[in-house]
Amino acid sequence: MGRTSGAVWGRTEQQDFRSRVRGTLLGVALGDALGAPVNGLDLDAIKGAYGPEGVVDLVPAHGRRGAVTHFTQLTLFSVDGLIRAQVRRDTGAWHPPTDLHRAYRRWAATQRDWGPDERRAEDGWLAREEWLYARRDATRALLVGFGDDIMGTPQTPKNPGERGPEAAVRSAPFGLLVGWDPHLVVQLAVECAAQTHGHPVACLTAGAYAAVVHALARGDSLDGAVQRTLALLAQRPGHEAVSGALQHALGAVRQGMPTPARVEELAGQGSAEGVLAVAVYCAYVGEDVRHGLCLAVNQSGPSGAAGALTGGLLGALHGETALPPAWLAELEGRPTVLALADDFAMEMTQGPALHGPAGSSPGWLARYPRA
């Protein structure tokens, strides 16, 4: 897998990029936290528990308000893997899907170990964050896909029948590779999705989501980002289901006031492309970030995935300052998310000052070992 040469970063560009990185990762986490308590409930049950408007604020799940699930956990390990890929490139090794698989295997260890193992120096700092060792509803496809050292590929995918949205949700960070050609962003997301969700539609949905985030992080409008993504998809075989879902979302925008019924109709059976359609629709029609996220989760479909996907889009579009501050104040793991976001932004904009063949920052290599 290749990559393009990096952009030239001025101070204003660096600050804008960091805001969008923070916004994307925090947005995923907020949408995840908002949807987690109602994930799997039908709309009547949600209204019965939380009132006629459904969930309009963070409510308790997993013993606290603002708790996140495997959607956020794996998104963070995606970022960790991308940074490690850049660092390891100094050695002449360059195969990002392998680095991502190693990162996801570190996440898998958090789901079976009691806590961090300080003896594993190659883990880096993220895998030593104790709060990430909470088991938060990871699906069987994830645990099986990352359960051994064999890496799924598009040619030999893990779980070839899996069409769920989990792989797409963890793909938002790929879209933050703003110096990459968008075709390569799509390809990386597709290859990494095959590690757990081998159905071609699930893989291509991950690529489509990364492509939309990529265009937004580069400063495009949501409509422009979706149109660019449709053009990219048209060049790939078997794109019809994903392209159709995106076009369905665009059509729904013109059908009047948003309703839970319209969201559920877009979600369909909860497959990856349907949940992506929900996210695009809610990002389009939401009056603000809060409204868009509430619209995404108050439905009978997969509320957690829909919230996380929507949050990633809105965060990439608007940056961190558009996110509801009262929700951020209660978000589980916010210091970790912010530290990782800032590390990613620093790596992407100032990587040569942190590491290289001629010399590297010991502190950076301790956080992101080359091993």
mmCIF file of C-alpha atoms in Angstrom:
data_model
loop_
_atom_site.group_PDB
_atom_site.id
_atom_site.type_symbol
_atom_site.label_atom_id
_atom_site.label_comp_id
_atom_site.label_asym_id
_atom_site.label_seq_id
_atom_site.Cartn_x
_atom_site.Cartn_y
_atom_site.Cartn_z
ATOM 1 C CA MET A 1 0.000 0.000 0.000
ATOM 2 C CA GLY A 2 1.351 3.373 -0.992
ATOM 3 C CA ARG A 3 0.753 6.858 0.305
ATOM 4 C CA THR A 4 0.988 10.373 -0.945
ATOM 5 C CA SER A 5 3.497 12.931 0.182
ATOM 6 C CA GLY A 6 2.485 14.938 3.229
ATOM 7 C CA ALA A 7 0.900 18.362 3.049
ATOM 8 C CA VAL A 8 2.702 21.554 3.963
ATOM 9 C CA TRP A 9 1.295 22.629 7.320
ATOM 10 C CA GLY A 10 1.051 26.233 8.481
ATOM 11 C CA ARG A 11 -0.028 27.047 12.005
ATOM 12 C CA THR A 12 -3.635 27.797 11.049
ATOM 13 C CA GLU A 13 -3.887 24.546 9.103
ATOM 14 C CA GLN A 14 -2.444 22.586 12.018
ATOM 15 C CA GLN A 15 -4.936 24.090 14.436
ATOM 16 C CA ASP A 16 -7.882 23.392 12.136
ATOM 17 C CA PHE A 17 -6.732 19.828 11.570
ATOM 18 C CA ARG A 18 -6.296 19.173 15.291
ATOM 19 C CA SER A 19 -9.791 20.500 15.965
ATOM 20 C CA ARG A 20 -11.248 18.154 13.364
ATOM 21 C CA VAL A 21 -9.274 15.173 14.710
ATOM 22 C CA ARG A 22 -10.474 15.917 18.214
ATOM 23 C CA GLY A 23 -13.989 16.467 16.930
ATOM 24 C CA THR A 24 -14.037 13.174 15.051
ATOM 25 C CA LEU A 25 -12.807 11.031 17.937
ATOM 26 C CA LEU A 26 -14.868 12.813 20.580
ATOM 27 C CA GLY A 27 -17.881 12.738 18.265
ATOM 28 C CA VAL A 28 -17.616 8.972 17.839
ATOM 29 C CA ALA A 29 -17.368 8.567 21.608
ATOM 30 C CA LEU A 30 -20.310 10.886 22.355
ATOM 31 C CA GLY A 31 -22.552 9.148 19.836
ATOM 32 C CA ASP A 32 -21.508 5.797 21.269
ATOM 33 C CA ALA A 33 -22.209 6.951 24.840
ATOM 34 C CA LEU A 34 -25.601 8.421 23.904
ATOM 35 C CA GLY A 35 -26.671 5.280 22.078
ATOM 36 C CA ALA A 36 -25.246 2.663 24.445
ATOM 37 C CA PRO A 37 -28.121 2.675 26.989
ATOM 38 C CA VAL A 38 -30.769 2.163 24.293
ATOM 39 C CA ASN A 39 -28.880 -0.097 21.902
ATOM 40 C CA GLY A 40 -31.127 -3.003 20.946
ATOM 41 C CA LEU A 41 -34.308 -1.455 22.368
ATOM 42 C CA ASP A 42 -37.267 -0.703 20.147
ATOM 43 C CA LEU A 43 -38.567 2.846 19.959
ATOM 44 C CA ASP A 44 -41.568 2.184 22.209
ATOM 45 C CA ALA A 45 -39.275 0.815 24.915
ATOM 46 C CA ILE A 46 -36.985 3.836 24.589
ATOM 47 C CA LYS A 47 -39.920 6.234 24.974
ATOM 48 C CA GLY A 48 -41.301 4.201 27.871
ATOM 49 C CA ALA A 49 -37.997 4.452 29.705
ATOM 50 C CA TYR A 50 -36.979 8.014 28.859
ATOM 51 C CA GLY A 51 -40.121 9.918 27.882
ATOM 52 C CA PRO A 52 -41.909 10.821 24.644
ATOM 53 C CA GLU A 53 -38.802 12.397 23.092
ATOM 54 C CA GLY A 54 -36.649 9.397 23.927
ATOM 55 C CA VAL A 55 -33.045 9.947 24.955
ATOM 56 C CA VAL A 56 -32.162 13.645 24.874
ATOM 57 C CA ASP A 57 -29.217 13.564 27.282
ATOM 58 C CA LEU A 58 -26.562 11.153 28.443
ATOM 59 C CA VAL A 59 -28.111 8.483 30.669
ATOM 60 C CA PRO A 60 -26.480 5.692 32.682
ATOM 61 C CA ALA A 61 -25.092 2.578 31.030
ATOM 62 C CA HIS A 62 -22.479 0.184 32.361
ATOM 63 C CA GLY A 63 -22.755 1.815 35.772
ATOM 64 C CA ARG A 64 -22.257 5.474 34.834
ATOM 65 C CA ARG A 65 -23.334 8.310 32.577
ATOM 66 C CA GLY A 66 -21.185 8.811 29.508
ATOM 67 C CA ALA A 67 -19.919 5.231 29.347
ATOM 68 C CA VAL A 68 -18.567 4.124 25.967
ATOM 69 C CA THR A 69 -18.424 0.685 24.365
ATOM 70 C CA HIS A 70 -16.263 -1.326 22.012
ATOM 71 C CA PHE A 71 -17.077 1.176 19.252
ATOM 72 C CA THR A 72 -14.964 3.833 20.952
ATOM 73 C CA GLN A 73 -12.367 1.378 22.214
ATOM 74 C CA LEU A 74 -11.607 0.077 18.730
ATOM 75 C CA THR A 75 -11.662 3.543 17.192
ATOM 76 C CA LEU A 76 -8.901 4.536 19.605
ATOM 77 C CA PHE A 77 -6.858 1.475 18.723
ATOM 78 C CA SER A 78 -7.277 2.379 15.045
ATOM 79 C CA VAL A 79 -5.549 5.674 15.807
ATOM 80 C CA ASP A 80 -2.831 3.887 17.765
ATOM 81 C CA GLY A 81 -2.201 1.552 14.836
ATOM 82 C CA LEU A 82 -1.976 4.408 12.345
ATOM 83 C CA ILE A 83 0.603 6.240 14.439
ATOM 84 C CA ARG A 84 2.589 3.037 14.896
ATOM 85 C CA ALA A 85 2.546 2.462 11.129
ATOM 86 C CA GLN A 86 4.127 5.876 10.575
ATOM 87 C CA VAL A 87 6.763 5.255 13.249
ATOM 88 C CA ARG A 88 7.626 1.786 11.988
ATOM 89 C CA ARG A 89 8.062 3.146 8.481
ATOM 90 C CA ASP A 90 11.476 4.457 9.608
ATOM 91 C CA THR A 91 12.683 0.853 9.594
ATOM 92 C CA GLY A 92 11.721 0.398 5.946
ATOM 93 C CA ALA A 93 8.583 -1.573 6.841
ATOM 94 C CA TRP A 94 5.364 -0.149 5.383
ATOM 95 C CA HIS A 95 2.185 -2.191 5.523
ATOM 96 C CA PRO A 96 -0.449 -0.295 7.521
ATOM 97 C CA PRO A 97 -3.021 -3.143 7.615
ATOM 98 C CA THR A 98 -0.490 -5.211 9.560
ATOM 99 C CA ASP A 99 0.066 -2.402 12.053
ATOM 100 C CA LEU A 100 -3.676 -1.973 12.434
ATOM 101 C CA HIS A 101 -4.114 -5.694 13.008
ATOM 102 C CA ARG A 102 -1.469 -5.596 15.718
ATOM 103 C CA ALA A 103 -3.275 -2.680 17.335
ATOM 104 C CA TYR A 104 -6.583 -4.532 17.237
ATOM 105 C CA ARG A 105 -4.904 -7.564 18.761
ATOM 106 C CA ARG A 106 -3.835 -5.296 21.628
ATOM 107 C CA TRP A 107 -7.485 -4.346 22.014
ATOM 108 C CA ALA A 108 -8.437 -8.036 22.018
ATOM 109 C CA ALA A 109 -6.039 -8.543 24.930
ATOM 110 C CA THR A 110 -7.982 -5.934 26.913
ATOM 111 C CA GLN A 111 -11.075 -8.110 26.543
ATOM 112 C CA ARG A 112 -9.486 -11.152 28.176
ATOM 113 C CA ASP A 113 -6.862 -9.738 30.565
ATOM 114 C CA TRP A 114 -7.620 -8.257 33.975
ATOM 115 C CA GLY A 115 -5.497 -5.200 33.310
ATOM 116 C CA PRO A 116 -2.315 -3.897 31.669
ATOM 117 C CA ASP A 117 0.772 -6.091 31.661
ATOM 118 C CA GLU A 118 3.725 -3.795 32.321
ATOM 119 C CA ARG A 119 6.091 -6.505 31.074
ATOM 120 C CA ARG A 120 4.869 -6.010 27.499
ATOM 121 C CA ALA A 121 7.036 -3.053 26.558
ATOM 122 C CA GLU A 122 5.809 -3.212 22.961
ATOM 123 C CA ASP A 123 2.255 -2.356 24.043
ATOM 124 C CA GLY A 124 2.833 1.388 24.195
ATOM 125 C CA TRP A 125 0.799 3.759 26.318
ATOM 126 C CA LEU A 126 -2.750 3.203 25.050
ATOM 127 C CA ALA A 127 -2.851 -0.475 25.998
ATOM 128 C CA ARG A 128 -1.852 0.539 29.535
ATOM 129 C CA GLU A 129 -4.984 2.632 30.052
ATOM 130 C CA GLU A 130 -6.875 0.607 32.654
ATOM 131 C CA TRP A 131 -10.324 1.916 31.751
ATOM 132 C CA LEU A 132 -10.021 0.309 28.310
ATOM 133 C CA TYR A 133 -10.040 -3.140 29.924
ATOM 134 C CA ALA A 134 -13.772 -2.893 30.550
ATOM 135 C CA ARG A 135 -15.751 -5.432 28.514
ATOM 136 C CA ARG A 136 -18.377 -3.465 26.670
ATOM 137 C CA ASP A 137 -20.610 -5.612 24.491
ATOM 138 C CA ALA A 138 -18.062 -6.628 21.871
ATOM 139 C CA THR A 139 -19.694 -8.796 19.211
ATOM 140 C CA ARG A 140 -18.623 -12.320 18.422
ATOM 141 C CA ALA A 141 -17.356 -11.209 15.001
ATOM 142 C CA LEU A 142 -14.886 -8.852 16.666
ATOM 143 C CA LEU A 143 -13.661 -11.374 19.218
ATOM 144 C CA VAL A 144 -13.272 -14.098 16.595
ATOM 145 C CA GLY A 145 -11.726 -11.810 14.002
ATOM 146 C CA PHE A 146 -9.060 -10.569 16.381
ATOM 147 C CA GLY A 147 -8.817 -13.803 18.315
ATOM 148 C CA ASP A 148 -5.588 -15.034 16.723
ATOM 149 C CA ASP A 149 -2.574 -13.813 14.778
ATOM 150 C CA ILE A 150 -4.082 -14.701 11.390
ATOM 151 C CA MET A 151 -5.034 -11.454 9.666
ATOM 152 C CA GLY A 152 -8.089 -11.398 7.461
ATOM 153 C CA THR A 153 -7.681 -9.829 4.030
ATOM 154 C CA PRO A 154 -10.118 -8.999 1.223
ATOM 155 C CA GLN A 155 -8.945 -12.182 -0.508
ATOM 156 C CA THR A 156 -9.286 -14.349 2.631
ATOM 157 C CA PRO A 157 -11.524 -12.387 5.009
ATOM 158 C CA LYS A 158 -12.498 -13.258 8.540
ATOM 159 C CA ASN A 159 -16.221 -13.880 9.064
ATOM 160 C CA PRO A 160 -17.107 -13.619 5.348
ATOM 161 C CA GLY A 161 -20.836 -13.481 6.068
ATOM 162 C CA GLU A 162 -20.668 -10.595 8.542
ATOM 163 C CA ARG A 163 -22.396 -7.477 7.224
ATOM 164 C CA GLY A 164 -22.758 -5.470 10.450
ATOM 165 C CA PRO A 165 -21.583 -1.881 11.033
ATOM 166 C CA GLU A 166 -18.832 -2.536 13.582
ATOM 167 C CA ALA A 167 -15.946 -2.393 11.101
ATOM 168 C CA ALA A 168 -17.252 0.846 9.628
ATOM 169 C CA VAL A 169 -17.426 2.539 13.023
ATOM 170 C CA ARG A 170 -13.751 1.936 13.789
ATOM 171 C CA SER A 171 -12.793 3.341 10.361
ATOM 172 C CA ALA A 172 -13.274 7.050 11.090
ATOM 173 C CA PRO A 173 -9.537 7.550 11.828
ATOM 174 C CA PHE A 174 -8.610 6.385 8.330
ATOM 175 C CA GLY A 175 -10.459 9.408 7.011
ATOM 176 C CA LEU A 176 -8.168 11.652 9.043
ATOM 177 C CA LEU A 177 -5.230 10.719 6.808
ATOM 178 C CA VAL A 178 -5.764 13.962 4.942
ATOM 179 C CA GLY A 179 -2.404 13.792 3.155
ATOM 180 C CA TRP A 180 -3.395 10.527 1.480
ATOM 181 C CA ASP A 181 -5.113 10.107 -1.844
ATOM 182 C CA PRO A 182 -8.783 9.254 -1.152
ATOM 183 C CA HIS A 183 -8.537 6.031 -3.151
ATOM 184 C CA LEU A 184 -5.864 4.824 -0.733
ATOM 185 C CA VAL A 185 -7.987 5.812 2.252
ATOM 186 C CA VAL A 186 -10.849 3.697 0.920
ATOM 187 C CA GLN A 187 -8.532 0.780 0.228
ATOM 188 C CA LEU A 188 -7.009 0.859 3.716
ATOM 189 C CA ALA A 189 -10.440 0.888 5.354
ATOM 190 C CA VAL A 190 -11.598 -1.989 3.144
ATOM 191 C CA GLU A 191 -8.525 -4.074 3.946
ATOM 192 C CA CYS A 192 -8.837 -3.475 7.676
ATOM 193 C CA ALA A 193 -12.577 -4.171 7.707
ATOM 194 C CA ALA A 194 -11.902 -7.625 6.242
ATOM 195 C CA GLN A 195 -10.123 -8.502 9.470
ATOM 196 C CA THR A 196 -13.511 -8.977 11.181
ATOM 197 C CA HIS A 197 -16.373 -8.283 8.755
ATOM 198 C CA GLY A 198 -15.652 -10.096 5.545
ATOM 199 C CA HIS A 199 -18.865 -9.450 3.639
ATOM 200 C CA PRO A 200 -17.945 -7.233 0.666
ATOM 201 C CA VAL A 201 -20.693 -4.736 1.499
ATOM 202 C CA ALA A 202 -19.462 -4.335 5.091
ATOM 203 C CA CYS A 203 -15.922 -3.792 3.834
ATOM 204 C CA LEU A 204 -16.927 -1.234 1.227
ATOM 205 C CA THR A 205 -19.162 0.564 3.721
ATOM 206 C CA ALA A 206 -16.108 1.029 5.935
ATOM 207 C CA GLY A 207 -14.305 2.484 2.933
ATOM 208 C CA ALA A 208 -17.206 4.795 2.149
ATOM 209 C CA TYR A 209 -17.397 6.089 5.718
ATOM 210 C CA ALA A 210 -13.655 6.756 5.766
ATOM 211 C CA ALA A 211 -13.972 8.586 2.442
ATOM 212 C CA VAL A 212 -16.712 10.889 3.732
ATOM 213 C CA VAL A 213 -14.694 11.673 6.874
ATOM 214 C CA HIS A 214 -11.632 12.271 4.686
ATOM 215 C CA ALA A 215 -13.403 14.878 2.566
ATOM 216 C CA LEU A 216 -14.889 16.567 5.637
ATOM 217 C CA ALA A 217 -11.513 16.693 7.376
ATOM 218 C CA ARG A 218 -10.138 18.402 4.264
ATOM 219 C CA GLY A 219 -12.780 21.117 4.645
ATOM 220 C CA ASP A 220 -15.469 19.920 2.240
ATOM 221 C CA SER A 221 -19.188 20.329 2.903
ATOM 222 C CA LEU A 222 -21.225 17.263 3.823
ATOM 223 C CA ASP A 223 -22.947 17.259 0.440
ATOM 224 C CA GLY A 224 -19.610 17.613 -1.339
ATOM 225 C CA ALA A 225 -18.102 14.827 0.775
ATOM 226 C CA VAL A 226 -20.920 12.417 -0.038
ATOM 227 C CA GLN A 227 -20.792 13.250 -3.751
ATOM 228 C CA ARG A 228 -17.022 12.675 -3.811
ATOM 229 C CA THR A 229 -17.542 9.364 -2.057
ATOM 230 C CA LEU A 230 -20.172 8.269 -4.564
ATOM 231 C CA ALA A 231 -17.722 9.031 -7.371
ATOM 232 C CA LEU A 232 -15.048 6.935 -5.645
ATOM 233 C CA LEU A 233 -17.440 4.055 -5.074
ATOM 234 C CA ALA A 234 -18.541 4.033 -8.706
ATOM 235 C CA GLN A 235 -15.034 2.914 -9.655
ATOM 236 C CA ARG A 236 -15.186 -0.197 -7.473
ATOM 237 C CA PRO A 237 -16.930 -3.477 -8.319
ATOM 238 C CA GLY A 238 -19.930 -4.402 -6.203
ATOM 239 C CA HIS A 239 -20.557 -0.853 -5.020
ATOM 240 C CA GLU A 240 -24.283 -0.782 -5.771
ATOM 241 C CA ALA A 241 -25.577 -1.577 -2.268
ATOM 242 C CA VAL A 242 -23.396 1.040 -0.587
ATOM 243 C CA SER A 243 -23.940 3.679 -3.270
ATOM 244 C CA GLY A 244 -27.661 2.998 -3.161
ATOM 245 C CA ALA A 245 -27.752 3.456 0.608
ATOM 246 C CA LEU A 246 -25.993 6.814 0.361
ATOM 247 C CA GLN A 247 -28.322 7.951 -2.415
ATOM 248 C CA HIS A 248 -31.287 6.784 -0.338
ATOM 249 C CA ALA A 249 -30.054 8.983 2.521
ATOM 250 C CA LEU A 250 -29.772 11.981 0.204
ATOM 251 C CA GLY A 251 -33.278 11.370 -1.069
ATOM 252 C CA ALA A 252 -34.674 11.147 2.458
ATOM 253 C CA VAL A 253 -33.303 14.603 3.244
ATOM 254 C CA ARG A 254 -35.809 16.072 0.778
ATOM 255 C CA GLN A 255 -38.816 14.235 2.244
ATOM 256 C CA GLY A 256 -39.814 16.648 4.987
ATOM 257 C CA MET A 257 -39.241 16.789 8.721
ATOM 258 C CA PRO A 258 -37.032 14.039 10.159
ATOM 259 C CA THR A 259 -38.781 11.287 12.090
ATOM 260 C CA PRO A 260 -37.707 8.064 13.823
ATOM 261 C CA ALA A 261 -39.690 6.140 11.216
ATOM 262 C CA ARG A 262 -37.580 7.611 8.432
ATOM 263 C CA VAL A 263 -34.396 6.769 10.344
ATOM 264 C CA GLU A 264 -35.559 3.188 10.863
ATOM 265 C CA GLU A 265 -36.479 2.855 7.201
ATOM 266 C CA LEU A 266 -32.944 3.879 6.241
ATOM 267 C CA ALA A 267 -31.403 1.502 8.782
ATOM 268 C CA GLY A 268 -33.255 -1.474 7.351
ATOM 269 C CA GLN A 269 -32.029 -4.649 9.008
ATOM 270 C CA GLY A 270 -29.106 -2.908 10.678
ATOM 271 C CA SER A 271 -26.508 -3.864 8.097
ATOM 272 C CA ALA A 272 -23.462 -1.672 7.617
ATOM 273 C CA GLU A 273 -24.670 0.301 4.619
ATOM 274 C CA GLY A 274 -28.054 1.022 6.211
ATOM 275 C CA VAL A 275 -26.491 2.366 9.398
ATOM 276 C CA LEU A 276 -24.142 4.528 7.333
ATOM 277 C CA ALA A 277 -27.200 5.911 5.528
ATOM 278 C CA VAL A 278 -28.700 6.789 8.915
ATOM 279 C CA ALA A 279 -25.517 8.616 9.918
ATOM 280 C CA VAL A 280 -25.360 10.629 6.713
ATOM 281 C CA TYR A 281 -29.053 11.508 6.968
ATOM 282 C CA CYS A 282 -28.846 12.584 10.618
ATOM 283 C CA ALA A 283 -25.719 14.633 9.979
ATOM 284 C CA TYR A 284 -27.566 16.374 7.125
ATOM 285 C CA VAL A 285 -30.855 17.161 8.846
ATOM 286 C CA GLY A 286 -29.745 17.692 12.440
ATOM 287 C CA GLU A 287 -30.219 21.276 13.600
ATOM 288 C CA ASP A 288 -26.971 20.954 15.549
ATOM 289 C CA VAL A 289 -24.731 18.177 16.859
ATOM 290 C CA ARG A 290 -27.006 17.374 19.796
ATOM 291 C CA HIS A 291 -30.102 17.102 17.606
ATOM 292 C CA GLY A 292 -28.334 14.999 14.979
ATOM 293 C CA LEU A 293 -27.050 12.531 17.568
ATOM 294 C CA CYS A 294 -30.411 12.253 19.316
ATOM 295 C CA LEU A 295 -32.105 11.610 15.985
ATOM 296 C CA ALA A 296 -29.599 8.845 15.229
ATOM 297 C CA VAL A 297 -30.063 6.911 18.474
ATOM 298 C CA ASN A 298 -33.826 7.230 19.061
ATOM 299 C CA GLN A 299 -34.853 4.377 16.789
ATOM 300 C CA SER A 300 -35.423 0.643 16.938
ATOM 301 C CA GLY A 301 -32.234 -0.196 15.071
ATOM 302 C CA PRO A 302 -28.582 -0.286 16.189
ATOM 303 C CA SER A 303 -28.513 2.935 18.200
ATOM 304 C CA GLY A 304 -24.894 2.689 19.341
ATOM 305 C CA ALA A 305 -23.419 2.235 15.880
ATOM 306 C CA ALA A 306 -25.686 4.901 14.382
ATOM 307 C CA GLY A 307 -24.739 7.375 17.087
ATOM 308 C CA ALA A 308 -21.021 6.684 16.754
ATOM 309 C CA LEU A 309 -21.034 6.981 12.951
ATOM 310 C CA THR A 310 -23.060 10.195 13.091
ATOM 311 C CA GLY A 311 -20.776 11.652 15.748
ATOM 312 C CA GLY A 312 -17.708 10.975 13.651
ATOM 313 C CA LEU A 313 -19.201 12.814 10.684
ATOM 314 C CA LEU A 314 -20.363 15.805 12.705
ATOM 315 C CA GLY A 315 -17.064 16.053 14.555
ATOM 316 C CA ALA A 316 -15.059 15.976 11.341
ATOM 317 C CA LEU A 317 -17.376 18.555 9.782
ATOM 318 C CA HIS A 318 -17.526 21.068 12.631
ATOM 319 C CA GLY A 319 -14.545 20.344 14.891
ATOM 320 C CA GLU A 320 -14.503 19.847 18.641
ATOM 321 C CA THR A 321 -16.000 23.205 19.638
ATOM 322 C CA ALA A 322 -19.381 22.274 18.141
ATOM 323 C CA LEU A 323 -19.793 19.302 20.496
ATOM 324 C CA PRO A 324 -22.091 19.688 23.543
ATOM 325 C CA PRO A 325 -19.801 20.704 26.423
ATOM 326 C CA ALA A 326 -22.023 19.237 29.142
ATOM 327 C CA TRP A 327 -21.800 15.854 27.436
ATOM 328 C CA LEU A 328 -18.042 16.126 27.031
ATOM 329 C CA ALA A 329 -17.737 16.828 30.756
ATOM 330 C CA GLU A 330 -19.219 13.400 31.532
ATOM 331 C CA LEU A 331 -17.633 11.395 28.728
ATOM 332 C CA GLU A 332 -15.742 8.335 29.884
ATOM 333 C CA GLY A 333 -12.090 8.368 28.901
ATOM 334 C CA ARG A 334 -12.091 11.937 27.591
ATOM 335 C CA PRO A 335 -8.486 12.642 28.711
ATOM 336 C CA THR A 336 -7.308 9.572 26.802
ATOM 337 C CA VAL A 337 -9.274 10.518 23.691
ATOM 338 C CA LEU A 338 -7.855 14.033 23.723
ATOM 339 C CA ALA A 339 -4.278 12.881 24.308
ATOM 340 C CA LEU A 340 -4.521 10.365 21.475
ATOM 341 C CA ALA A 341 -6.131 12.904 19.138
ATOM 342 C CA ASP A 342 -3.372 15.408 19.811
ATOM 343 C CA ASP A 343 -0.695 12.752 19.324
ATOM 344 C CA PHE A 344 -2.244 11.786 15.990
ATOM 345 C CA ALA A 345 -2.429 15.396 14.835
ATOM 346 C CA MET A 346 1.181 15.952 15.885
ATOM 347 C CA GLU A 347 2.344 12.796 14.101
ATOM 348 C CA MET A 348 0.566 13.733 10.888
ATOM 349 C CA THR A 349 1.742 17.345 10.840
ATOM 350 C CA GLN A 350 5.158 17.163 12.523
ATOM 351 C CA GLY A 351 6.194 13.530 12.297
ATOM 352 C CA PRO A 352 9.742 14.167 10.992
ATOM 353 C CA ALA A 353 10.472 16.222 14.113
ATOM 354 C CA LEU A 354 9.466 13.272 16.302
ATOM 355 C CA HIS A 355 11.161 10.332 14.623
ATOM 356 C CA GLY A 356 13.202 9.377 11.600
ATOM 357 C CA PRO A 357 16.103 7.247 10.411
ATOM 358 C CA ALA A 358 18.599 9.779 11.767
ATOM 359 C CA GLY A 359 17.136 10.034 15.261
ATOM 360 C CA SER A 360 13.947 9.905 17.275
ATOM 361 C CA SER A 361 12.369 11.267 20.434
ATOM 362 C CA PRO A 362 12.738 8.603 23.160
ATOM 363 C CA GLY A 363 9.461 9.719 24.684
ATOM 364 C CA TRP A 364 7.617 9.248 21.396
ATOM 365 C CA LEU A 365 9.037 5.772 20.840
ATOM 366 C CA ALA A 366 8.071 4.829 24.396
ATOM 367 C CA ARG A 367 4.481 5.818 23.597
ATOM 368 C CA TYR A 368 4.501 4.245 20.126
ATOM 369 C CA PRO A 369 7.175 1.514 19.955
ATOM 370 C CA ARG A 370 8.410 0.323 16.583
ATOM 371 C CA ALA A 371 8.029 -3.312 17.659
#
